[in-house]
PDB file of C-alpha atoms in Angstrom:
ATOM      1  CA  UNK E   1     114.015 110.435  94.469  1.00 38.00           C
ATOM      2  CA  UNK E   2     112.569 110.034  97.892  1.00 35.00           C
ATOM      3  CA  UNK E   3     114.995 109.143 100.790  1.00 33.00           C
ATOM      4  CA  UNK E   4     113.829 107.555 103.981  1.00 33.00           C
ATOM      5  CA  UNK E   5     115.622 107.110 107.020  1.00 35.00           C
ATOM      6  CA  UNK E   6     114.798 106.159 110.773  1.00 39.00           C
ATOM      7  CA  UNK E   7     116.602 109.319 112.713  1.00 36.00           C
ATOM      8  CA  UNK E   8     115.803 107.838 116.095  1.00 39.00           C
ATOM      9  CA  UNK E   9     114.719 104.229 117.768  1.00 43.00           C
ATOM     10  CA  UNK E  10     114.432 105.776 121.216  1.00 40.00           C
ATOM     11  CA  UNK E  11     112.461 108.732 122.576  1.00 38.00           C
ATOM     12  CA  UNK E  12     113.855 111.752 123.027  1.00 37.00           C
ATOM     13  CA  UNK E  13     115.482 111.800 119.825  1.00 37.00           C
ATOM     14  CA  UNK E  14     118.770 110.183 120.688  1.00 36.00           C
ATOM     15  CA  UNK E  15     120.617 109.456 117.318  1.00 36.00           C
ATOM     16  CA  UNK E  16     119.881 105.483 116.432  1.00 40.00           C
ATOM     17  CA  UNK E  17     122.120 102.791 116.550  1.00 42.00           C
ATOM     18  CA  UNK E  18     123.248 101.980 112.656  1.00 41.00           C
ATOM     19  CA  UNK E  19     121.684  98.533 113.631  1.00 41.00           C
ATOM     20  CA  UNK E  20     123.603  96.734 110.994  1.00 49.00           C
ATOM     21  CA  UNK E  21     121.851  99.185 108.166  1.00 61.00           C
ATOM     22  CA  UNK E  22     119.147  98.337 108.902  1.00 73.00           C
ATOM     23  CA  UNK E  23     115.810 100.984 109.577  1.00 73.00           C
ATOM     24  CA  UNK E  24     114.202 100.044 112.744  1.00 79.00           C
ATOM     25  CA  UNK E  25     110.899  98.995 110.653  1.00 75.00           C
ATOM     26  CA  UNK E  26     112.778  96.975 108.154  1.00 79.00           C
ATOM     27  CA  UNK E  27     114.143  95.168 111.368  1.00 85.00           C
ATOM     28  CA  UNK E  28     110.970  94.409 112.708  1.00 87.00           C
ATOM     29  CA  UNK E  29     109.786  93.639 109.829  1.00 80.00           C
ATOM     30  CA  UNK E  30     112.908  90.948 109.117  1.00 85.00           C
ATOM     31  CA  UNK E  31     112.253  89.749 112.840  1.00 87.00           C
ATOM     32  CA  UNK E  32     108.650  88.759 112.644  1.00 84.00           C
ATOM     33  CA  UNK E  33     109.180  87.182 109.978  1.00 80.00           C
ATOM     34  CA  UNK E  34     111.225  84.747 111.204  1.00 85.00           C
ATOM     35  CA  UNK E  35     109.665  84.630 114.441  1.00 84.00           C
ATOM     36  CA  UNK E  36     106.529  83.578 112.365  1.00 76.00           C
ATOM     37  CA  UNK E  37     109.162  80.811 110.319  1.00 73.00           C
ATOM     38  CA  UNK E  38     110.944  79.605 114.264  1.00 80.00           C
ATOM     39  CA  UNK E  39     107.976  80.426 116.745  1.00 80.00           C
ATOM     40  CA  UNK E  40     110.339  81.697 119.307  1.00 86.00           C
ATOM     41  CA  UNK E  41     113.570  83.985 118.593  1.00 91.00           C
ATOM     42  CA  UNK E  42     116.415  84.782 121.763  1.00 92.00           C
ATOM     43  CA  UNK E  43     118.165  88.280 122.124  1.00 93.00           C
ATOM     44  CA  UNK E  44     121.612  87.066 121.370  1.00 91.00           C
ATOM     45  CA  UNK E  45     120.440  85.035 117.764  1.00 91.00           C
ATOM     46  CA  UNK E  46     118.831  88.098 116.637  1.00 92.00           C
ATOM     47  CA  UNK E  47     121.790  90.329 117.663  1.00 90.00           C
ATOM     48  CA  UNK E  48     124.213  88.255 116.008  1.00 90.00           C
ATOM     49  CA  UNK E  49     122.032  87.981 113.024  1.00 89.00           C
ATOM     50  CA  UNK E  50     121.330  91.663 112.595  1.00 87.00           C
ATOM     51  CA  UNK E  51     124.356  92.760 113.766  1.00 87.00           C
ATOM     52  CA  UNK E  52     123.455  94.689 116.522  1.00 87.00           C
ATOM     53  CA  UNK E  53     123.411  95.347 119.825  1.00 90.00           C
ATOM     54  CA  UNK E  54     121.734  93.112 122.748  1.00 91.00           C
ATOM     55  CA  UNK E  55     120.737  96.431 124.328  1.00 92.00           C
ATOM     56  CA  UNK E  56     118.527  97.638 121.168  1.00 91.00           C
ATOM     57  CA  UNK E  57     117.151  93.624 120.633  1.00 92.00           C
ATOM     58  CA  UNK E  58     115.948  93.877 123.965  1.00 92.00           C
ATOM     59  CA  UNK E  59     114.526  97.371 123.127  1.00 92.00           C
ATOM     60  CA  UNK E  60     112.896  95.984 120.205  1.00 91.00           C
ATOM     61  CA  UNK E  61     111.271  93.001 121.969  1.00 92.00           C
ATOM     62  CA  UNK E  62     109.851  95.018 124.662  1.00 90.00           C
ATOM     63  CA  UNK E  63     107.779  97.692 122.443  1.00 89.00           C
ATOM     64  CA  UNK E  64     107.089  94.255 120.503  1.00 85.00           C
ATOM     65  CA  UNK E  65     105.492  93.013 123.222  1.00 85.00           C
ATOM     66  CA  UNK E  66     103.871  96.054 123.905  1.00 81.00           C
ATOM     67  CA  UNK E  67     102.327  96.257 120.889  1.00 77.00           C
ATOM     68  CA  UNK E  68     101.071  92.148 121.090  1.00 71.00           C
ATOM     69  CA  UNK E  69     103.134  91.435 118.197  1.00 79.00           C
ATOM     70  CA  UNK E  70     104.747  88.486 120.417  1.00 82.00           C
ATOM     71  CA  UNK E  71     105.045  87.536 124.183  1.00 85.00           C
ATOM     72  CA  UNK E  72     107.785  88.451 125.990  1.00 88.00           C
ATOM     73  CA  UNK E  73     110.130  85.564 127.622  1.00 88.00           C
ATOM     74  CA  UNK E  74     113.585  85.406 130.064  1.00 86.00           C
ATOM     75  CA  UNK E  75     116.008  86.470 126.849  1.00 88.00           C
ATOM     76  CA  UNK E  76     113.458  86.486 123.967  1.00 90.00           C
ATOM     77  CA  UNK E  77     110.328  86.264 122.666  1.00 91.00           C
ATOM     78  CA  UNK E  78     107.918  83.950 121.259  1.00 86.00           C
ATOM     79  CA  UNK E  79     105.218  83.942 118.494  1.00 79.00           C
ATOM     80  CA  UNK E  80     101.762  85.122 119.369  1.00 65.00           C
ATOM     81  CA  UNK E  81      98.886  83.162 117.520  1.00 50.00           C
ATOM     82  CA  UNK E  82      97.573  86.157 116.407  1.00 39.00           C
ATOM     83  CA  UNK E  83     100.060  88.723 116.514  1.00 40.00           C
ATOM     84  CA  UNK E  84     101.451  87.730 113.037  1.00 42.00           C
ATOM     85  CA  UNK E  85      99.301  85.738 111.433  1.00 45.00           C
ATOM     86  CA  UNK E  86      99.458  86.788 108.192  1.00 46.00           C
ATOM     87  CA  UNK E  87     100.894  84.038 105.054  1.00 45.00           C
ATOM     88  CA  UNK E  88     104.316  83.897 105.398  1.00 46.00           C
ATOM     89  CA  UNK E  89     104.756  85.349 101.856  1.00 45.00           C
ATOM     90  CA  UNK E  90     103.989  88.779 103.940  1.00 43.00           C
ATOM     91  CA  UNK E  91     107.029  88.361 106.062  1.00 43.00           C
ATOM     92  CA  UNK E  92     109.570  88.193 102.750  1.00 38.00           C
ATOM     93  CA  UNK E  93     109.147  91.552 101.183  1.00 41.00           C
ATOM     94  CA  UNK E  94     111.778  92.791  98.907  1.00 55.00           C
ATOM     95  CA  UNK E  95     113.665  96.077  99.752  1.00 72.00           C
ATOM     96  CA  UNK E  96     111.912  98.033  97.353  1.00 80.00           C
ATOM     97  CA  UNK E  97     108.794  97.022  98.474  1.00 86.00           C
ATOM     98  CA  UNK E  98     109.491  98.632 102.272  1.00 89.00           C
ATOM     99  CA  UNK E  99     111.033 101.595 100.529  1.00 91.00           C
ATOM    100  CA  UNK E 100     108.205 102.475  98.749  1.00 93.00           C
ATOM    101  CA  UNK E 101     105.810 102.037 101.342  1.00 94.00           C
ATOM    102  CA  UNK E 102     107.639 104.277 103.474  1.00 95.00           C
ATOM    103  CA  UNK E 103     107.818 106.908 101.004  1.00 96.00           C
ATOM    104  CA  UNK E 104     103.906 106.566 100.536  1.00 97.00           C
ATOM    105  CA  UNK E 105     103.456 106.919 104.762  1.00 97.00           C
ATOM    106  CA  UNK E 106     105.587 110.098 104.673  1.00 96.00           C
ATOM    107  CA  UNK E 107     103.532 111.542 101.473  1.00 97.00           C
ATOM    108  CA  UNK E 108     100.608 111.064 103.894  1.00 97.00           C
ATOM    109  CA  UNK E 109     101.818 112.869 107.107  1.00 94.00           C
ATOM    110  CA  UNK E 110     103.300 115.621 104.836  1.00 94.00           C
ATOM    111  CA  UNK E 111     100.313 116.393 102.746  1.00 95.00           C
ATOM    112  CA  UNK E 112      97.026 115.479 105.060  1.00 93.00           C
ATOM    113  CA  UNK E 113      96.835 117.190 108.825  1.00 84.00           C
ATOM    114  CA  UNK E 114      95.877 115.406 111.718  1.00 83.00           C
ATOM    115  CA  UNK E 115      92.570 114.701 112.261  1.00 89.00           C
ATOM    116  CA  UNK E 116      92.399 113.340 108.494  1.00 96.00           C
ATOM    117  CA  UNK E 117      90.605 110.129 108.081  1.00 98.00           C
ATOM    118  CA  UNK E 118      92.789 107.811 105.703  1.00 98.00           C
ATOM    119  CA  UNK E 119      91.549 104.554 103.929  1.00 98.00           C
ATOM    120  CA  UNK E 120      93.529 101.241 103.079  1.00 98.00           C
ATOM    121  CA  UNK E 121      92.591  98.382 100.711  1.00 97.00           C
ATOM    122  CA  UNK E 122      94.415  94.988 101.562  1.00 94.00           C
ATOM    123  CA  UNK E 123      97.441  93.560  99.670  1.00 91.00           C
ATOM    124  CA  UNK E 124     101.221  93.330 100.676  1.00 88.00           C
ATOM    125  CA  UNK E 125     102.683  96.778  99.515  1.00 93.00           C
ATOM    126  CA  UNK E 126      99.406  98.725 101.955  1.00 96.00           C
ATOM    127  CA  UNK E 127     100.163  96.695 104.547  1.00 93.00           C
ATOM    128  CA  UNK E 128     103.623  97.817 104.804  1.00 93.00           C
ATOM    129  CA  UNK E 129     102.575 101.203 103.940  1.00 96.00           C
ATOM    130  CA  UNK E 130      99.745 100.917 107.111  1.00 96.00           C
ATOM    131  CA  UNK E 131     102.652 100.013 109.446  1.00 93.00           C
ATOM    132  CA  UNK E 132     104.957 102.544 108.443  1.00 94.00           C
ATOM    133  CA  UNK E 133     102.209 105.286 109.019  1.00 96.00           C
ATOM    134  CA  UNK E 134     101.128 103.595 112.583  1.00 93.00           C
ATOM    135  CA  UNK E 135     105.562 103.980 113.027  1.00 91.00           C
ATOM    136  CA  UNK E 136     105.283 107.488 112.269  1.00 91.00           C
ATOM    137  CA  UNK E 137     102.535 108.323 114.591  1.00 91.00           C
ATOM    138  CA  UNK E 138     103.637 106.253 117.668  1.00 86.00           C
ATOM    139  CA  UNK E 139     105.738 109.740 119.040  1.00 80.00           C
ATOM    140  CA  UNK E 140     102.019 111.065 119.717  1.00 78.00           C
ATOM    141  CA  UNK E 141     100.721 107.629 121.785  1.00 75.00           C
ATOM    142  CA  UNK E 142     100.927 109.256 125.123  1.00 76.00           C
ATOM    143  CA  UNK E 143      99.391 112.539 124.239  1.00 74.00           C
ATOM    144  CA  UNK E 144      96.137 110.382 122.596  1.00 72.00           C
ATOM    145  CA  UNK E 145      96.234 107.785 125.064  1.00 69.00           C
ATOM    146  CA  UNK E 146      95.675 111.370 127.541  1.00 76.00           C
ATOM    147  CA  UNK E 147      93.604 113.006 125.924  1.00 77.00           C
ATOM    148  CA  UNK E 148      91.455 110.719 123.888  1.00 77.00           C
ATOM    149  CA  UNK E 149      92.458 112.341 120.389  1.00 83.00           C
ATOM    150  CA  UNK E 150      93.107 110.726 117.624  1.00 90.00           C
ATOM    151  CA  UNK E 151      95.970 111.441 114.717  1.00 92.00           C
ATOM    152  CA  UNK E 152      94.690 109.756 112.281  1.00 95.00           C
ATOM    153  CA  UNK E 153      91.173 107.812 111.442  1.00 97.00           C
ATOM    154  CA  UNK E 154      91.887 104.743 109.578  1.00 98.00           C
ATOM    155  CA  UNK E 155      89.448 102.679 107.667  1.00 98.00           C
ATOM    156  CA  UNK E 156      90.600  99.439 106.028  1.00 98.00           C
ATOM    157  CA  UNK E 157      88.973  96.657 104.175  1.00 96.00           C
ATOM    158  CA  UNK E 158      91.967  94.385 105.299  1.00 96.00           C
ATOM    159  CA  UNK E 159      91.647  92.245 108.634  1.00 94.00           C
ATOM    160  CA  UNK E 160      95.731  92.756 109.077  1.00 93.00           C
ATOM    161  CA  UNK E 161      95.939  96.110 108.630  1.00 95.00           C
ATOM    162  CA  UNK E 162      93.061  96.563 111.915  1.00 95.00           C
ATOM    163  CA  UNK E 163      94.375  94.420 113.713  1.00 91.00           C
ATOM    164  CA  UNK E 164      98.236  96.192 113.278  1.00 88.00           C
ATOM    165  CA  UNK E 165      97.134  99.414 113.814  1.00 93.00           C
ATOM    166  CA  UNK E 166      93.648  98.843 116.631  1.00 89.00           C
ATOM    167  CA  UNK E 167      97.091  98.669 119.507  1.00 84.00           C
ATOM    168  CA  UNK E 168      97.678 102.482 118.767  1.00 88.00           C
ATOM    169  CA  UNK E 169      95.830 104.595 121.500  1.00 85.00           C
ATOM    170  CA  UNK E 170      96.713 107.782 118.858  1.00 90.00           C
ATOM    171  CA  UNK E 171      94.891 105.720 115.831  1.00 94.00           C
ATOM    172  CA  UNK E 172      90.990 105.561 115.472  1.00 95.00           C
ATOM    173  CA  UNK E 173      90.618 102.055 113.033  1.00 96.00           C
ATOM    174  CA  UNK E 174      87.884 101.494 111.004  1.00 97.00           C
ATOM    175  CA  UNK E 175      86.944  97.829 109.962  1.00 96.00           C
ATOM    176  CA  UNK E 176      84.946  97.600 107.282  1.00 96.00           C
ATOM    177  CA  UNK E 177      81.868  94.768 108.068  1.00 92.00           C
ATOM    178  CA  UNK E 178      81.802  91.684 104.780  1.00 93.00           C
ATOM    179  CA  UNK E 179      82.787  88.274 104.588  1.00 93.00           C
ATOM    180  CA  UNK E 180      86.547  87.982 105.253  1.00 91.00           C
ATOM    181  CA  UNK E 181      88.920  86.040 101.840  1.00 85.00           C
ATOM    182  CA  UNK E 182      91.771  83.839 103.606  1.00 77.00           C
ATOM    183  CA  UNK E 183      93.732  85.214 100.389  1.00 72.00           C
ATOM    184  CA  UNK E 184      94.000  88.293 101.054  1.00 79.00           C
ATOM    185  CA  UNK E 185      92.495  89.380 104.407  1.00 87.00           C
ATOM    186  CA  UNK E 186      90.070  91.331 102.708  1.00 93.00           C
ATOM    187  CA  UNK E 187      86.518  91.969 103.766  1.00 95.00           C
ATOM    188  CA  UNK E 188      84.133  91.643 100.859  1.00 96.00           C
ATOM    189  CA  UNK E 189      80.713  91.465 100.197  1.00 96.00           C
ATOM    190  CA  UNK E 190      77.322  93.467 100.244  1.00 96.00           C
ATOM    191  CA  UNK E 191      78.473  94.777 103.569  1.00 96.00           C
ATOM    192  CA  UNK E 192      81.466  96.006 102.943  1.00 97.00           C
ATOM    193  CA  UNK E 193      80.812  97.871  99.813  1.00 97.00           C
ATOM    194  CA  UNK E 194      77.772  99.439 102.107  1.00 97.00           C
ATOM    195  CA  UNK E 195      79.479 100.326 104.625  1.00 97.00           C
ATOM    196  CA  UNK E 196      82.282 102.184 102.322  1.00 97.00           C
ATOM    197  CA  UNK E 197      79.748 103.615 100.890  1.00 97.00           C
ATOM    198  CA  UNK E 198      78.485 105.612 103.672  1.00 97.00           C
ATOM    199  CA  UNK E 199      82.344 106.953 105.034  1.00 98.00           C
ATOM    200  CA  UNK E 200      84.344 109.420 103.435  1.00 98.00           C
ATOM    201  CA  UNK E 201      87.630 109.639 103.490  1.00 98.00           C
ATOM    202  CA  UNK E 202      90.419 112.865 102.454  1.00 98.00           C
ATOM    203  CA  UNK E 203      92.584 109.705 101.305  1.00 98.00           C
ATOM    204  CA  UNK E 204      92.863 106.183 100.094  1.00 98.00           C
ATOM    205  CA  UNK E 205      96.137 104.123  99.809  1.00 98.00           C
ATOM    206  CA  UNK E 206      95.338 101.502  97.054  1.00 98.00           C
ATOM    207  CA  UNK E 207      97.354  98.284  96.118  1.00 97.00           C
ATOM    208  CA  UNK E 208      96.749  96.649  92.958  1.00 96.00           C
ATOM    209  CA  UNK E 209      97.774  93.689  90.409  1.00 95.00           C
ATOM    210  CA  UNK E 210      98.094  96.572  87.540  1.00 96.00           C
ATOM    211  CA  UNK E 211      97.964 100.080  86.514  1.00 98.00           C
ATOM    212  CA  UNK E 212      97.842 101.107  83.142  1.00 97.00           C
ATOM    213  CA  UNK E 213      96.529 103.963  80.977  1.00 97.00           C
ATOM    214  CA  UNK E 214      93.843 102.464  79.457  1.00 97.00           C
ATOM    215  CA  UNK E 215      93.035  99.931  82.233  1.00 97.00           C
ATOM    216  CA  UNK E 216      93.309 101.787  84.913  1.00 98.00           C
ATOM    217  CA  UNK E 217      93.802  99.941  88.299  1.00 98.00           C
ATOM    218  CA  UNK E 218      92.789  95.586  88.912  1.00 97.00           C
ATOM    219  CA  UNK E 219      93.320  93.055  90.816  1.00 95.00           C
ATOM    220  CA  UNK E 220      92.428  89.423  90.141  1.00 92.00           C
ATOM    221  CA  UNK E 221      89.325  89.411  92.445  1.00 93.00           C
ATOM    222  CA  UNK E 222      85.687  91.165  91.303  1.00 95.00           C
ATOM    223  CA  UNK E 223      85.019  91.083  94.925  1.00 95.00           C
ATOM    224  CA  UNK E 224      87.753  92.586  96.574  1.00 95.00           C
ATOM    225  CA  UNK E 225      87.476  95.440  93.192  1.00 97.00           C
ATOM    226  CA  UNK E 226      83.811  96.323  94.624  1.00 97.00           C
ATOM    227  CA  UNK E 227      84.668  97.219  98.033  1.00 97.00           C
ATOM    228  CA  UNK E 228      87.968  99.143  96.584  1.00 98.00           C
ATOM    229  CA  UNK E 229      85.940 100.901  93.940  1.00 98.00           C
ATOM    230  CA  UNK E 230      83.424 101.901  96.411  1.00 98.00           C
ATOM    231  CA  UNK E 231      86.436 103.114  99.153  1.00 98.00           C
ATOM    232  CA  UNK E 232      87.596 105.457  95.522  1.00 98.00           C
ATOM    233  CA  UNK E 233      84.138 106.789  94.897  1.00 98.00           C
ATOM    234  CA  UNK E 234      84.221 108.230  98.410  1.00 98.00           C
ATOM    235  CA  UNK E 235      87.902 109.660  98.454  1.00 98.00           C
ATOM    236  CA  UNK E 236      89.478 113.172  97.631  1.00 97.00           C
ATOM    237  CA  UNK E 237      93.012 111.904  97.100  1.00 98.00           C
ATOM    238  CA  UNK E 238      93.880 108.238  96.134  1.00 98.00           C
ATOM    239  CA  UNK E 239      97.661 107.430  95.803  1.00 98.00           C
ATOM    240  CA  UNK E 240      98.284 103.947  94.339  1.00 98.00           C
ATOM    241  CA  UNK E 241     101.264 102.020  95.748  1.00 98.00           C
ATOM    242  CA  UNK E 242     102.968  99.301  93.706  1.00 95.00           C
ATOM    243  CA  UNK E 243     106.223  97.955  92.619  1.00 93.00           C
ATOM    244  CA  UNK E 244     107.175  98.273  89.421  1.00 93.00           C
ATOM    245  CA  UNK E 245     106.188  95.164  87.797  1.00 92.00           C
ATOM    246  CA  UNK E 246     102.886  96.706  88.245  1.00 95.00           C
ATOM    247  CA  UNK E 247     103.186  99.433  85.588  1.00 96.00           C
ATOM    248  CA  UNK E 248     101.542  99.208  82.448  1.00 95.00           C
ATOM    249  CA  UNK E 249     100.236  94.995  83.707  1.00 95.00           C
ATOM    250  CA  UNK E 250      96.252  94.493  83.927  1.00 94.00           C
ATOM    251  CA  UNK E 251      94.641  91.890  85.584  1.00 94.00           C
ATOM    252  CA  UNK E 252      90.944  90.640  85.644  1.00 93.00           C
ATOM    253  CA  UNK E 253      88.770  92.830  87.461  1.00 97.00           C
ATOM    254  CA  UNK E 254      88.673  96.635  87.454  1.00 98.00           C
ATOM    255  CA  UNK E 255      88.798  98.642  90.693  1.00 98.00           C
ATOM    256  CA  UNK E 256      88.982 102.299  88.753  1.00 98.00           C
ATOM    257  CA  UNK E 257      89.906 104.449  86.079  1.00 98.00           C
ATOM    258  CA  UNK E 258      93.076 106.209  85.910  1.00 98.00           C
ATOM    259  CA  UNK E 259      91.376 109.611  86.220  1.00 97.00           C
ATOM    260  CA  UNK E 260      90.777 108.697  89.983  1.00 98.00           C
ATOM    261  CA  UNK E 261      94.566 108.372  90.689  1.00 98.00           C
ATOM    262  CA  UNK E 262      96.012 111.134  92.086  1.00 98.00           C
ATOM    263  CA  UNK E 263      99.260 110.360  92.652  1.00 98.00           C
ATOM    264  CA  UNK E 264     101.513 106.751  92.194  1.00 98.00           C
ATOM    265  CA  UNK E 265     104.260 105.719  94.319  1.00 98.00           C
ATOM    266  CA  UNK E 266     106.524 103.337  92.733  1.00 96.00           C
ATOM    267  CA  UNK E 267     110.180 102.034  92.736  1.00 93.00           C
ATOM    268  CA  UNK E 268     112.564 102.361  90.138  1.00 91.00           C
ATOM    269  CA  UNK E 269     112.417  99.699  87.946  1.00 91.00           C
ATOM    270  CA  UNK E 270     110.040 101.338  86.039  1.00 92.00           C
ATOM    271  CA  UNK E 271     111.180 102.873  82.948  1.00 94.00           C
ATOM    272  CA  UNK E 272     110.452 105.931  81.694  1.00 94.00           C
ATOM    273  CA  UNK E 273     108.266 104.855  78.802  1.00 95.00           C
ATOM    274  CA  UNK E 274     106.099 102.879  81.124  1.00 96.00           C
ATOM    275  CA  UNK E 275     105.468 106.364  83.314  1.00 97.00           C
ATOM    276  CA  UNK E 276     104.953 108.563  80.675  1.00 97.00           C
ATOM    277  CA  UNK E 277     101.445 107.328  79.703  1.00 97.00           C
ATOM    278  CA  UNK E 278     100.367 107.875  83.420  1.00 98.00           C
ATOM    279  CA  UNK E 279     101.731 110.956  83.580  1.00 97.00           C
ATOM    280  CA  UNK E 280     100.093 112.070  80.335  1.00 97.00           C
ATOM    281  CA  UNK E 281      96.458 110.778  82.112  1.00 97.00           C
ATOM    282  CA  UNK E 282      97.341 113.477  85.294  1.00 97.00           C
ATOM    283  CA  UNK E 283      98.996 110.849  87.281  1.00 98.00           C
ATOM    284  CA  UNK E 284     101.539 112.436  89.772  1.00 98.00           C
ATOM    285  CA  UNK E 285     104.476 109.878  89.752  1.00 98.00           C
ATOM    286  CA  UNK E 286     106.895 109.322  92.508  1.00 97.00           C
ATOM    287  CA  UNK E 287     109.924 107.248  91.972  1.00 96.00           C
ATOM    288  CA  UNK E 288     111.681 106.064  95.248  1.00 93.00           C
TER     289      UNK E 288
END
């Protein structure tokens, strides 16, 4: 079982505030979401809230504003139109939802060196994943923001996920061209699967309705299952991300076979009998 813990919120590596146990991107992630529910959000509510410190709220809303995921104000902040303009449903996630997408951003940084160019289709569980990758990355900003080099290429099918990640200097983002699904964020279309067509990536984090054996991955939308299939065809690696009520469920369209999954990351409410077909097909599974 995969652990993941925030060891610092300031540079320098200075040990972290506990922050009322909560990880600094579970934080953030609990803040915009109800700056996206109240429009505007003041140091003292969110440190009484949290549990926290005014000193690391503050801290928090500057890099926020930084980052133009809100504009700063005297004692707090206040929405951006389109810092956070995703459904609200994107601002609720569950705690195994952030887990797992944390684990999935680490598995990335451990296994694929800088420089590698890494792919994202859209969906709730990647975007989390996306952010928790661009977290990772930020201690390198300065040095790319120098130097011109980039970490990490990312190329997404999701309108979110470019606009999260296009603020970091030590990120290269991809967008993929199409006709943009108020759903989902997704670009689809003739374009889109050209364009994937013609970029290759070393790996591709992929959400999904369902995985099963005999399935493989869906999703509920032939459209958005043509770009994603394409984005596969052109990957070494693909790890699928998904909570567990995605395990052994199918859904309408298919993105790919099983045989293309190299590895899923998934929480624990799976049970064993559920894995052990997707192990049996070569699946690597990872239970956080």
């Amino acid at each position: 079982m995969t652990r993941i813990e925030d060891a610092t919120d300031e540079p320098g590596g200075a040990a972290a505030e506990p922050s009322g146990g909560l990880s600094k991107s579970v934080r953030w992630e609990r803040m915009l979401a109800l700056l996206a529910d109240r429009r505007r959000l003041s140091v003292t509510e969110v440190a009484e809230l949290f549990g926290t410190s005014e000193s690391t709220v503050r801290r928090d809303f500057d890099q926020m504003a930084d980052r133009q995921l809100a504009h700063r104000t005297h004692g707090g902040i206040v929405a951006a139109s389109v810092a956070y303009g995703l459904p609200g449903r994107y601002g609720k996630q569950l705690d195994d939802r952030q887990r797992l997408a944390e684990a999935a951003a680490h598995l990335v940084t451990q296994r694929h060196a800088d420089q590698a160019v890494i792919g994202f289709n859209g969906g709730r569980t990647t975007t989390l994943v996306a952010k928790a990758l661009g977290e990772l990355s930020d201690q390198r900003s300065e040095h790319a923001a120098r130097t011109g080099e980039h970490v990490y290429t990312i190329v997404t099918s999701a309108l979110n996920i470019a606009a999260e990640l296009v603020l970091r200097p030590q990120l290269r983002t991809v967008c993929l061209g199409g006709t943009a699904r108020a759903q989902s964020y997704e670009l689809t279309g003739p374009m889109a699967v050209s364009m994937a067509r013609t970029l290759w990536l070393d790996v591709l984090v992929l959400g999904m309705v369902g995985i099963d054996a005999q399935a493989g991955l869906t999703c509920g939308d032939p459209d958005e299952a043509g770009v994603t299939s394409a984005l596969v065809e052109h990957s070494r690696h693909v790890i699928a991300v998904g909570t567990s009520d995605k395990v052994g469920e199918r859904s309408f369209a298919q993105i790919c076979d099983i045989s293309r999954i190299t590895t899923l990351v998934t929480d624990s409410g799976a049970t064993e009998e559920q894995l052990a077909p997707l192990r049996e097909a070569g699946v690597e599974v990872i239970v956080v």
